Tab-separated table of C-alpha atoms and ligand atoms in Angstrom:
chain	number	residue	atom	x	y	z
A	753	UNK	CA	-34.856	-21.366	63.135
A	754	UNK	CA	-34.543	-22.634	67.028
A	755	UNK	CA	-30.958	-21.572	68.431
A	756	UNK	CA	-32.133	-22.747	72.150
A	757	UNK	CA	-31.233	-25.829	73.626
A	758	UNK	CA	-34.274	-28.111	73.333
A	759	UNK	CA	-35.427	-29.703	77.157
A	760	UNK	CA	-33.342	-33.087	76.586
A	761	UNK	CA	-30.145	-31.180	75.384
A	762	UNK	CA	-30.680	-29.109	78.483
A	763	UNK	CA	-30.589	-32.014	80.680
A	764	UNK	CA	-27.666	-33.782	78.855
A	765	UNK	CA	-25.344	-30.639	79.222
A	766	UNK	CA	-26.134	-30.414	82.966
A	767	UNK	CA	-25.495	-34.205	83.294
A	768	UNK	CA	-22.417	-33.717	81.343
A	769	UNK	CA	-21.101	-30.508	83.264
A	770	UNK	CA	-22.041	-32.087	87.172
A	771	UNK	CA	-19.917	-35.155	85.871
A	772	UNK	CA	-16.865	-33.325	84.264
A	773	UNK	CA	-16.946	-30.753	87.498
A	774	UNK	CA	-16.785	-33.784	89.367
A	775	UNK	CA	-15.211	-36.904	87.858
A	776	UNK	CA	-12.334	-34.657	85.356
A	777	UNK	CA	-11.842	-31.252	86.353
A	778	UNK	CA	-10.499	-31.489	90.109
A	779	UNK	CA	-7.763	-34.008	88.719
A	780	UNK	CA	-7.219	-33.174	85.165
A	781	UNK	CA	-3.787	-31.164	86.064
A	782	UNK	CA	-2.419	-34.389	87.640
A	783	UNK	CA	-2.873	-36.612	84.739
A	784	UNK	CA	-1.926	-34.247	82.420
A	785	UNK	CA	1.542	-33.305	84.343
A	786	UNK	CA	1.875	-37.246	85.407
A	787	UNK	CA	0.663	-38.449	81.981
A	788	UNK	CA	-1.813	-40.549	83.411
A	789	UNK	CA	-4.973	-41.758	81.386
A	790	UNK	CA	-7.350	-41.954	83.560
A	791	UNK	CA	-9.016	-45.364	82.287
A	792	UNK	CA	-11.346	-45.207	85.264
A	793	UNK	CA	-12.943	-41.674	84.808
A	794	UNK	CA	-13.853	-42.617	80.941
A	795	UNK	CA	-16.082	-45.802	82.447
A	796	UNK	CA	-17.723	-43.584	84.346
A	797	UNK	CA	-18.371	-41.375	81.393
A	798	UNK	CA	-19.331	-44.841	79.945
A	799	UNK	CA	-21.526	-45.474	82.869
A	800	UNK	CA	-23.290	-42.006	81.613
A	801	UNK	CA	-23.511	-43.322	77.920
A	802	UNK	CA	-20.673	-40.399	76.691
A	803	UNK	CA	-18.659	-43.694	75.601
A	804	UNK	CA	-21.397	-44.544	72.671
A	805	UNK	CA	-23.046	-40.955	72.529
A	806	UNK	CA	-24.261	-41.680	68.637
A	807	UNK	CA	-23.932	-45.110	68.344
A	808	UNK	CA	-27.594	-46.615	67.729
A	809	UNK	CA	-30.052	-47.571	70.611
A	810	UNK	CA	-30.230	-51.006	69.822
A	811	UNK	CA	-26.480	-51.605	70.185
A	812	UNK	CA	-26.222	-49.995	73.736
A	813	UNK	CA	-24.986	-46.269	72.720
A	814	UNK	CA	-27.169	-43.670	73.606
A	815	UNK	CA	-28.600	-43.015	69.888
A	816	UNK	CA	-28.076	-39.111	69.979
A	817	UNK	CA	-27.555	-36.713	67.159
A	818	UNK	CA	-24.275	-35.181	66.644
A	819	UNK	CA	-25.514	-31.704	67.474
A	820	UNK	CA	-26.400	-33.438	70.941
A	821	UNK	CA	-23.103	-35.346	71.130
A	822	UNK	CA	-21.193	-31.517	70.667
A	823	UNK	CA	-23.897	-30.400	73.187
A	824	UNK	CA	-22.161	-33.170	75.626
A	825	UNK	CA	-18.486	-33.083	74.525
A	826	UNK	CA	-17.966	-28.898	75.072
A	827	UNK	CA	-18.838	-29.957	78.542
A	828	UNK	CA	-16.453	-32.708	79.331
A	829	UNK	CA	-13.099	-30.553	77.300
A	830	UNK	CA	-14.578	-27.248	79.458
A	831	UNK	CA	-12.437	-29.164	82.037
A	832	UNK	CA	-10.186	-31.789	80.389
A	833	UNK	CA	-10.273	-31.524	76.581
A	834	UNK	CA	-7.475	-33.930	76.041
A	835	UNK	CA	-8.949	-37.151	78.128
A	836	UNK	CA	-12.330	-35.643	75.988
A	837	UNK	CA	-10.710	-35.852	72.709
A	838	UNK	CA	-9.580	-39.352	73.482
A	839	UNK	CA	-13.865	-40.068	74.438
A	840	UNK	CA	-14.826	-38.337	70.944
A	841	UNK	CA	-11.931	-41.006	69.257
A	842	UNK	CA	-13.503	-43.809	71.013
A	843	UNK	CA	-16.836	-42.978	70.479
A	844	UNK	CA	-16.164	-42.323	66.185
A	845	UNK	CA	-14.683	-45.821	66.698
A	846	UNK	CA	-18.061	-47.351	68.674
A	847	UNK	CA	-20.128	-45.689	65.622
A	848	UNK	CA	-17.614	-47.316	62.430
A	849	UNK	CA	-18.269	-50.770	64.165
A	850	UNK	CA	-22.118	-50.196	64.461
A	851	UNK	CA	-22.416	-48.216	61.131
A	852	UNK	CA	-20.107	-51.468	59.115
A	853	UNK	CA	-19.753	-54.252	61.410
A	854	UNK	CA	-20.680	-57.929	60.636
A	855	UNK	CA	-23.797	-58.051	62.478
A	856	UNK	CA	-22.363	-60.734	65.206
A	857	UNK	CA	-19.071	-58.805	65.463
A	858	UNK	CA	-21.723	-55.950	65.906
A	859	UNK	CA	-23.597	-57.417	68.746
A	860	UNK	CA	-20.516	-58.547	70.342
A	861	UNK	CA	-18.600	-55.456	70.570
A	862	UNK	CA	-20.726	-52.121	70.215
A	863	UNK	CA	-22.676	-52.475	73.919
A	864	UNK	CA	-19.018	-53.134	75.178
A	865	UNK	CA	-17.541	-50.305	73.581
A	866	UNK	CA	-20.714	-48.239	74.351
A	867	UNK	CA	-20.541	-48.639	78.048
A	868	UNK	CA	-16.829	-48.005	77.871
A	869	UNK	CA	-15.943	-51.039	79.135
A	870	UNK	CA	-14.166	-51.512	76.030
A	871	UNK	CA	-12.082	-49.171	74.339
A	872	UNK	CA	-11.014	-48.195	70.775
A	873	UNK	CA	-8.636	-46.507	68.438
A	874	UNK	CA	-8.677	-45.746	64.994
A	875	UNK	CA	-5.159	-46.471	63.361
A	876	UNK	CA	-4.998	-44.114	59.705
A	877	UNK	CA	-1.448	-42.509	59.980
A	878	UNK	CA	1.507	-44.099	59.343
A	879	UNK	CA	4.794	-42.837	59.164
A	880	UNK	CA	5.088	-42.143	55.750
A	881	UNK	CA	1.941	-41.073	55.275
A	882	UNK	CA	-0.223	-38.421	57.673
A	883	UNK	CA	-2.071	-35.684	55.242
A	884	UNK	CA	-1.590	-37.922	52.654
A	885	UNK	CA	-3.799	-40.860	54.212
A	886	UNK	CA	-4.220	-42.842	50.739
A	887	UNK	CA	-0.581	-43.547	50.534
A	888	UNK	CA	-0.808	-45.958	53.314
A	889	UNK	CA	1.571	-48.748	52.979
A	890	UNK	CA	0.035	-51.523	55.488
A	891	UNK	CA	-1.088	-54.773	53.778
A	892	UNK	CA	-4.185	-57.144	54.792
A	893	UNK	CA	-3.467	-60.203	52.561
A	894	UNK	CA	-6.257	-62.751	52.214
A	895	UNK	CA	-5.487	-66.505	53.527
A	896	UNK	CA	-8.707	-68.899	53.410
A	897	UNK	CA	-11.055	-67.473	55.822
A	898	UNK	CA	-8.160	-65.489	57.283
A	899	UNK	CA	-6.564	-61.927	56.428
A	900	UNK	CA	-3.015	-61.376	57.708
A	901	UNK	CA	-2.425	-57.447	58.286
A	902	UNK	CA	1.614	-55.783	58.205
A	903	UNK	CA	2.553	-52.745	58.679
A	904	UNK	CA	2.907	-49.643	60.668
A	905	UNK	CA	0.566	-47.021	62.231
A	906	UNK	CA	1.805	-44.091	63.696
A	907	UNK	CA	0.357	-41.399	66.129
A	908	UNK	CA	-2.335	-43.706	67.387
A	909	UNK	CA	-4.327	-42.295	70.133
A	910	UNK	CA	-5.112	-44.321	72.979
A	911	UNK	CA	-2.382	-47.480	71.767
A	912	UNK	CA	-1.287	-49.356	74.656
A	913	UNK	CA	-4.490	-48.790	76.741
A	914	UNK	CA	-7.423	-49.625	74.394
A	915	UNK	CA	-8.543	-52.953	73.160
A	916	UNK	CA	-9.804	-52.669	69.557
A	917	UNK	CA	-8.264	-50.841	66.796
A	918	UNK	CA	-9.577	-49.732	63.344
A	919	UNK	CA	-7.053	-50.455	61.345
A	920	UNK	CA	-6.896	-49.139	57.834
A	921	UNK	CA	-5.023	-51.356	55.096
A	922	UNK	CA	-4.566	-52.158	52.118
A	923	UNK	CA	-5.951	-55.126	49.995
A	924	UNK	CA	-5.798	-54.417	46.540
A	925	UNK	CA	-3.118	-53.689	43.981
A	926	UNK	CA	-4.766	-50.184	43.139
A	927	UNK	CA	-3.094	-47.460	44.307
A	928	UNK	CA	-4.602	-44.330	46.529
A	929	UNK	CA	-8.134	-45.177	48.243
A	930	UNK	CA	-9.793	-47.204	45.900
A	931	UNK	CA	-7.083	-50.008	47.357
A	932	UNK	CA	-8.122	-49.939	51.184
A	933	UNK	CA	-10.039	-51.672	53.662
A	934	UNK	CA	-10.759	-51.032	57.224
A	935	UNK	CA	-10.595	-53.875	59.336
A	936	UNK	CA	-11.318	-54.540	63.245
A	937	UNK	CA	-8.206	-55.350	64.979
A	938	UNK	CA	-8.281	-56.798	68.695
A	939	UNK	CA	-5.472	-55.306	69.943
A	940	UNK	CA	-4.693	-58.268	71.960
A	941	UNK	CA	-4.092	-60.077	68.522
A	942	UNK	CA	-0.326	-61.921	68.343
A	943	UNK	CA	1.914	-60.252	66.286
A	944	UNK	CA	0.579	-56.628	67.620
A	945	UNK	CA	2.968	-54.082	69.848
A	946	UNK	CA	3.183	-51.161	70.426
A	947	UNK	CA	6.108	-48.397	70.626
A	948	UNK	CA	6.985	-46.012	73.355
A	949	UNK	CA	4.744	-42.999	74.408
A	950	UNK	CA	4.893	-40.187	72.198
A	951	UNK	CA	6.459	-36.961	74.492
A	952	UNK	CA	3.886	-34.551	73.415
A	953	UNK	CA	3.622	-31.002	73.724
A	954	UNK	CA	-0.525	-31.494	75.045
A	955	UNK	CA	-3.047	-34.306	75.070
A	956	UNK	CA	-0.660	-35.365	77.935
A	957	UNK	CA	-3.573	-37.712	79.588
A	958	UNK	CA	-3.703	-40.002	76.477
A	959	UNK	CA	-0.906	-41.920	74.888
A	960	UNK	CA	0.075	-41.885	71.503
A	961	UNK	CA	2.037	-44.727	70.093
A	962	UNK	CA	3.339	-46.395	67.193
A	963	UNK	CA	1.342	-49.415	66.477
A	964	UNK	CA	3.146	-52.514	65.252
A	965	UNK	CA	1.778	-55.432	62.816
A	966	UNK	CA	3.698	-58.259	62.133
A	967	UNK	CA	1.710	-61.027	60.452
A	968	UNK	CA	-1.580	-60.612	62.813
A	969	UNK	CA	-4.084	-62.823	61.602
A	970	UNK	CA	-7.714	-61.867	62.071
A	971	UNK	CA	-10.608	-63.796	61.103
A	972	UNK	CA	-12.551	-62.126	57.387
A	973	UNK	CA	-15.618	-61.183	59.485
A	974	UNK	CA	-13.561	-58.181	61.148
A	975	UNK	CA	-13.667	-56.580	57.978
A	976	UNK	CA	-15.790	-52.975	58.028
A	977	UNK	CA	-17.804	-52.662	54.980
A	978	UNK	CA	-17.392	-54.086	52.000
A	979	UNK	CA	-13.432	-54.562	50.117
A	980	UNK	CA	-11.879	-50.948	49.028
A	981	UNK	CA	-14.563	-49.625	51.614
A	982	UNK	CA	-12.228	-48.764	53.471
A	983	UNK	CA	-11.034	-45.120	52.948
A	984	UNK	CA	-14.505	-44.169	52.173
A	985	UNK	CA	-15.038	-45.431	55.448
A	986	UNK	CA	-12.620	-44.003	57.532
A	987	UNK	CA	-13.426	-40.310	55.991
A	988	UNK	CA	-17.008	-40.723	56.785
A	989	UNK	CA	-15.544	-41.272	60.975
A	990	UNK	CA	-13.448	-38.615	60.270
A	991	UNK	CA	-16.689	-36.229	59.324
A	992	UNK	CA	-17.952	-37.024	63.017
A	993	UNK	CA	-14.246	-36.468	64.358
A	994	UNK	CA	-13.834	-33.577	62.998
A	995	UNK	CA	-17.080	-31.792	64.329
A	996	UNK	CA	-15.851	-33.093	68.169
A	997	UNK	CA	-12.677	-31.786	67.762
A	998	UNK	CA	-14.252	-28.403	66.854
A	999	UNK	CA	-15.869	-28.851	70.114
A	1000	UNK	CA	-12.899	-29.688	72.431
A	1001	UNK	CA	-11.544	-26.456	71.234
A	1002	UNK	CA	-14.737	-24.755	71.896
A	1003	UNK	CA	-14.586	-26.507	75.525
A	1004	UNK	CA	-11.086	-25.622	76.094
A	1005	UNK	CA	-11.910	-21.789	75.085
A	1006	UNK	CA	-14.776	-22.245	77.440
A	1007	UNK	CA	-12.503	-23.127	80.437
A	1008	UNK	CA	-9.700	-20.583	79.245
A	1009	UNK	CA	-12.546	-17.406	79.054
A	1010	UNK	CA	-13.931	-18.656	82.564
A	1011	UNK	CA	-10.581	-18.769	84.321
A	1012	UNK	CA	-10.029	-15.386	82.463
A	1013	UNK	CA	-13.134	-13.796	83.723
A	1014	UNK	CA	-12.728	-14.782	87.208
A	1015	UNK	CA	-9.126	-13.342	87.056
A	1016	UNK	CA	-9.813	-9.905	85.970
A	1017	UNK	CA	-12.275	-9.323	88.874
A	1018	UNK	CA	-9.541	-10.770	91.506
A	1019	UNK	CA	-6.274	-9.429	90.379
A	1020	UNK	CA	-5.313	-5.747	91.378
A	1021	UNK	CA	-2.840	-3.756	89.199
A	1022	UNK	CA	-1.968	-0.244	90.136
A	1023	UNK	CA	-5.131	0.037	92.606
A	1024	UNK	CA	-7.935	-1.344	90.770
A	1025	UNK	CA	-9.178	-5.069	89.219
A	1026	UNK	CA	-7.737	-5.798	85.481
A	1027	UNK	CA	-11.242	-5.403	84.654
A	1028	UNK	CA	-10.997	-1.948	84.613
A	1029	UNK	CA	-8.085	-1.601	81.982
A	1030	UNK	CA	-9.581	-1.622	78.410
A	1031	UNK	CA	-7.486	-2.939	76.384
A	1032	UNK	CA	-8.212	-5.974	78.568
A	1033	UNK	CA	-12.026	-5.298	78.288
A	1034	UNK	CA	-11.367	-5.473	74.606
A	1035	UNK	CA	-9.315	-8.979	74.793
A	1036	UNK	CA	-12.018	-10.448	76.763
A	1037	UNK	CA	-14.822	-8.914	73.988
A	1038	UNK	CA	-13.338	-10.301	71.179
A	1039	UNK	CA	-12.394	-13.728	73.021
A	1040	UNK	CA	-16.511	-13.945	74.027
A	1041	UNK	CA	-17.172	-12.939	70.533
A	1042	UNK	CA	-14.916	-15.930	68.992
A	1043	UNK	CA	-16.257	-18.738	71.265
A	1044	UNK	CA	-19.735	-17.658	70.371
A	1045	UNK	CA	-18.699	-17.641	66.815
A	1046	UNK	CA	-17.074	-20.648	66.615
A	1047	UNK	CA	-19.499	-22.720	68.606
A	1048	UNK	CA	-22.338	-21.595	66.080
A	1049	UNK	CA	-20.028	-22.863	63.576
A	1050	UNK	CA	-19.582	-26.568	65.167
A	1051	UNK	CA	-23.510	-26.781	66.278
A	1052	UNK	CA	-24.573	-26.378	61.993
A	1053	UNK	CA	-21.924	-28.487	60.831
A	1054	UNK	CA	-23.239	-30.858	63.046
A	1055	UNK	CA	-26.809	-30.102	62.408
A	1056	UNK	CA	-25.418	-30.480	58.487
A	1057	UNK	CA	-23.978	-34.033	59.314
A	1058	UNK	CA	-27.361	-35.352	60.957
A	1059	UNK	CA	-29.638	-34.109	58.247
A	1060	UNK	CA	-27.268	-35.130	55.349
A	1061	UNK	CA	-26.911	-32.609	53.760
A	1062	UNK	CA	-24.609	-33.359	50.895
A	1063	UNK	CA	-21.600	-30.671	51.731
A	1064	UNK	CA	-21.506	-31.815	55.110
A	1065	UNK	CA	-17.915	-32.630	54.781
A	1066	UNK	CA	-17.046	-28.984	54.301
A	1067	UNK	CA	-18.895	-27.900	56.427
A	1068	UNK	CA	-16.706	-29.918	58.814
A	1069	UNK	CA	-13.942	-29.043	57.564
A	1070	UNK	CA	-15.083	-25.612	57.881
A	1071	UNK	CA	-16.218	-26.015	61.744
A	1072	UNK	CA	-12.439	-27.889	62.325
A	1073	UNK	CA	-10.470	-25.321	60.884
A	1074	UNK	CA	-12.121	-22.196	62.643
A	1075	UNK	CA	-12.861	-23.338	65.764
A	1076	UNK	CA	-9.045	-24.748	66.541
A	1077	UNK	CA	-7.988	-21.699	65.208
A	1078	UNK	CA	-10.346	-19.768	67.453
A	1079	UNK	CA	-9.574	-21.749	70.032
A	1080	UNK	CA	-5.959	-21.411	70.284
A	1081	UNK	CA	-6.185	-17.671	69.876
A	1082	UNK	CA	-8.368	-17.954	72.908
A	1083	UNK	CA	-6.543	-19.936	75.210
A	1084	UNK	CA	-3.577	-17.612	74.284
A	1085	UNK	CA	-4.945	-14.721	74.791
A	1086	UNK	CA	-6.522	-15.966	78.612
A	1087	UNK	CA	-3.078	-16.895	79.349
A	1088	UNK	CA	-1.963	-13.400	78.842
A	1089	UNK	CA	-4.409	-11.892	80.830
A	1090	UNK	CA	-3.559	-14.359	83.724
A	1091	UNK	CA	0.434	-12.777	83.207
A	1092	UNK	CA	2.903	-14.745	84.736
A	1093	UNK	CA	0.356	-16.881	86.812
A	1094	UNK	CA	-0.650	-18.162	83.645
A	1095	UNK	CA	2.175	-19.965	82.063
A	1096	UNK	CA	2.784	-21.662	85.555
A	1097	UNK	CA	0.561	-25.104	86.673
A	1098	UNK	CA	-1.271	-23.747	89.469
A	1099	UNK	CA	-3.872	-22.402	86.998
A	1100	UNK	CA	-5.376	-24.317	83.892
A	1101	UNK	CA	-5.036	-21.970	80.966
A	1102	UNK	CA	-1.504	-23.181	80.099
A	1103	UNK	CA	-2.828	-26.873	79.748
A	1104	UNK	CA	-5.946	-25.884	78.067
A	1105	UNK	CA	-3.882	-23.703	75.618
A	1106	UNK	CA	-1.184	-26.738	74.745
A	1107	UNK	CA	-4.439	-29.167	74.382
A	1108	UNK	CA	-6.166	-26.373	71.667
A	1109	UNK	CA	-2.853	-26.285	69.961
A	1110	UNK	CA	-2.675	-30.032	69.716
A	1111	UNK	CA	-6.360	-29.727	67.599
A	1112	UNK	CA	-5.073	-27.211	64.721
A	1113	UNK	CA	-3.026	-30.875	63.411
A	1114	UNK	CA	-5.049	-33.765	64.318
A	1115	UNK	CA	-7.447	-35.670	62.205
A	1116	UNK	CA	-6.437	-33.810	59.543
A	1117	UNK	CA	-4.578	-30.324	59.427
A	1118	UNK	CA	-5.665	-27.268	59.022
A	1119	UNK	CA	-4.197	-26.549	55.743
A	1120	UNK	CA	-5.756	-30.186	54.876
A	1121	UNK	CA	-9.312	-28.586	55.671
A	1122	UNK	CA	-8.590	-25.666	53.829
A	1123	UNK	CA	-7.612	-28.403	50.985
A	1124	UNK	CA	-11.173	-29.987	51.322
A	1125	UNK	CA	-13.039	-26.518	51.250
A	1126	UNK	CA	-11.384	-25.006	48.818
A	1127	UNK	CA	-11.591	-28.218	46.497
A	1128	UNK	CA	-15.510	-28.083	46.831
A	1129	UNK	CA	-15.795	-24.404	46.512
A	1130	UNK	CA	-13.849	-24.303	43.520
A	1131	UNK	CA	-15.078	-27.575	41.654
A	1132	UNK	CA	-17.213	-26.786	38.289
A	1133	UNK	CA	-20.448	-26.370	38.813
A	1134	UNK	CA	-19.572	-25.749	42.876
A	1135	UNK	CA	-22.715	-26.017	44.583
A	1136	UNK	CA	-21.714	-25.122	48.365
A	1137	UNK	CA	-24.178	-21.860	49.117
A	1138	UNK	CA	-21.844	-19.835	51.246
A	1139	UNK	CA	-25.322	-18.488	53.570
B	241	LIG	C1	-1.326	-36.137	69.456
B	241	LIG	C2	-1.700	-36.761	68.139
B	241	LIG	C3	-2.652	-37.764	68.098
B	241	LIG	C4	-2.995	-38.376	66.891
B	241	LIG	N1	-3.897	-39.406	66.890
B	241	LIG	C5	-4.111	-40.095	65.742
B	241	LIG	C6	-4.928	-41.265	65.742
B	241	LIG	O1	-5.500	-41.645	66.769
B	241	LIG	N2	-5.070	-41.959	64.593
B	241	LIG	C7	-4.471	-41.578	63.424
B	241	LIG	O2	-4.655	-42.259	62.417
B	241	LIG	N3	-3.678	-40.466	63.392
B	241	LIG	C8	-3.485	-39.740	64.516
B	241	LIG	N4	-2.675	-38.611	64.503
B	241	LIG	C9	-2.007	-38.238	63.259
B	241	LIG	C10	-2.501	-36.928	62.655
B	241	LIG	O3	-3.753	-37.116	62.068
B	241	LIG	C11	-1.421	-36.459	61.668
B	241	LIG	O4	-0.320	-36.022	62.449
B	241	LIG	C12	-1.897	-35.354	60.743
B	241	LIG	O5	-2.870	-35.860	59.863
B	241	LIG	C13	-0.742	-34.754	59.934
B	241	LIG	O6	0.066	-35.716	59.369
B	241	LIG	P1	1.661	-35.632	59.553
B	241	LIG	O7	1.929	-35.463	61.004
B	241	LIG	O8	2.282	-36.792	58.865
B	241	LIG	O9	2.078	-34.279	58.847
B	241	LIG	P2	2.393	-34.077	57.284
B	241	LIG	O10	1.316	-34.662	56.458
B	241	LIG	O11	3.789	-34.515	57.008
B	241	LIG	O12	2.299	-32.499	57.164
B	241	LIG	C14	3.349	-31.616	57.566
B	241	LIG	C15	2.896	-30.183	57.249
B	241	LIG	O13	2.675	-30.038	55.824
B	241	LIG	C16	1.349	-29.584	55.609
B	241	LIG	N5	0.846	-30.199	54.367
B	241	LIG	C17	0.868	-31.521	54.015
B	241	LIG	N6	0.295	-31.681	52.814
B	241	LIG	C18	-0.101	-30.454	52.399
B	241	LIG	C19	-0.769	-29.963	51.239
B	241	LIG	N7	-1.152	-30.776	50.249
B	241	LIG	N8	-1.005	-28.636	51.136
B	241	LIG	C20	-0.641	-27.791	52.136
B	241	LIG	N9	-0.010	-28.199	53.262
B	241	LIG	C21	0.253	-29.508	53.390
B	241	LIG	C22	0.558	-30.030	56.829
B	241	LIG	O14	-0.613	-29.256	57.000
B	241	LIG	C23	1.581	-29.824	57.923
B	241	LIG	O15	1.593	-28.471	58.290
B	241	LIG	C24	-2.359	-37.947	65.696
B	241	LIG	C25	-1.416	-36.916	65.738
B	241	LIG	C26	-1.081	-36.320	66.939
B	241	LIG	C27	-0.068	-35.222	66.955
């Protein structure tokens, strides 16, 4: 077993951490405090290849594993996890279109989406239905060669700015998942708008919006897969999402125990550093302790995902649920050590901490993972080996 970084991972995280010290962390305060999304830092990450990490070779992504992709992604949310997580959506979208694409629609869109010049979202939740994903209500209704999509998405990251969505829908009388199809929506399309920016508690430098369909007629080769694909199709992205949004929150710990290291050397409290009080000695151990912990956690469900191993999904789950978890604690607990400093702007943790806390709901909750590994470790005949 070979826990080191192999030469090429080595050189991707360096790449990765010159660009984020660089390109995200010196303004990453601003656009999260001025809500700006910062459209022209992510195509220089697409410049880098972060915009099509795992998306193959041949269609312009960088054709990495997902172990390297986490490898990558810590380093970008170590300094901005929320314009990260927005990259990690983008780049699960860039992988659905080269994974079930048409092949022109393929060759069309993945090298644009790769480099970043394009950029996607991936439109599941709707407003009546967010852990319950298979009660979606949106219709795509076949017409000739045509298939007219209405309905409503909710929560969709990146609406308004990007320029293809994966939209989820629902073309067959059965009810649940066997009933949907996932379809590739430009979201210049007629018939499209979108709502009002979401006022969000984090992920403040990417909007979320309501996404409106009203009769928008796309041509039958934008369909993903084949018919009733479609849910299969969005959990199988969602697999891939879930292992990057372990790693934003093992990013934002990252930052948070960094800022929280420097700290206790600088600050002075009754004539010595805060490093010298143990109970904050402790905090930091047991913060250290976590990230390790939770990082291991993301790194084999992503080995799990690349070597198909057939519970990768729970292992996912698994790598989701305890590394927001972790993550939050984290962030918390470096804010508390900064004291009053930390809950004001001037330093990082508080962002970091309301980014982490965004991650314990999306792409599926945390009770929802504990739904998915609880299913599988209680099934008959369970075959998850808990080692
Ligand atoms: C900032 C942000 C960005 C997002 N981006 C996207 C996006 O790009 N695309 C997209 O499709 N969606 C997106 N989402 C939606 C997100 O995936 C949903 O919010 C999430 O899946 C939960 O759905 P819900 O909000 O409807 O909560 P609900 O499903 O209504 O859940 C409410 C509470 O009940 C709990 N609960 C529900 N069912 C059960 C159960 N069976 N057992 C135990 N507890 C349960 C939940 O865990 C939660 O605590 C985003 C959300 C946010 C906040």
């Amino acid at each position: 077993m070979e826990f080191n970084l192999n030469e090429d991972q080595r050189a991707f995280q360096d790449a990765a951490r010159r660009f984020a010290e660089k390109e995200l962390f010196p303004f990453a305060s601003e656009w999260d405090a001025k809500k700006i999304f910062p459209r022209e830092a992510i195509t220089k990450a697409g410049e880098l290849g972060f915009c099509g990490v795992y998306t193959g070779e041949e269609n312009g992504g960088l054709g990495l594993s997902r172990l390297d992709a986490a490898i990558i992604f810590e380093e970008l949310a170590a300094a901005c996890p929320s314009t990260t997580a927005y990259i990690t959506i983008h780049n699960m979208v860039s992988w659905m279109i080269d994974q079930f694409a048409k092949d022109p629609v393929r060759q069309q869109l993945c090298p644009e989406l790769a480099s970043g010049r394009l950029l996607g979202s991936y439109c599941l939740t709707e407003p009546g239905s967010g852990s319950d994903a298979a009660g979606l209500k949106t219709t795509a209704i076949k017409k000739g060669n045509k298939y007219i999509i209405n309905g409503t998405k909710a929560f969709i990251s990146g609406a308004g700015e990007s320029d293809i969505l994966i939209v989820m829908a629902r073309t067959g009388d059965e009810p649940g998942a066997k009933g949907i199809s996932a379809f590739i929506v430009p979201a210049q399309t007629k018939g499209i708008n979108f709502g009002e920016k979401e006022k969000k508690l984090g992920w403040n430098t990417q909007p979320t919006r309501f996404v409106f369909l009203d009769c928008v007629e796309i041509d039958e080769d934008f369909l993903l897969g084949e018919l009733g694909e479609g849910f299969k199709i969005a959990l199988k992205g969602l697999d891939g999402g879930r292992i990057n949004i372990g790693t934003c929150s093992v990013g934002a710990a990252q930052g948070a125990i960094n800022q929280a290291q420097r700290y206790m050397h600088e600050r002075q409290q009754f004539g010595k550093s805060l490093s010298h009080f143990q109970s904050l000695q402790f905090k930091i151990a047991d913060m250290g302790t976590e990230l390790v912990a939770a990082r291991q956690m993301v790194h084999l469900a992503a080995f799990k995902l690349d070597s198909h191993d057939p519970n990768a999904t729970t292992y996912c789950a698994m790598a989701k649920r305890l590394a927001t978890d972790m993550s939050f604690n984290i962030c918390n607990e470096a804010l508390q050590i900064l004291g009053g400093y930390g809950c004001t702007q001037d330093f990082p943790v508080e962002r970091l901490m309301r980014d982490a806390r965004v991650h314990q709901v999306v792409e599926g909750t945390n009770e929802i993972m504990k739904l998915v590994i609880s299913r599988k470790m209680l099934e008959e005949g369970a075959t998850l080996q808990i080692r």
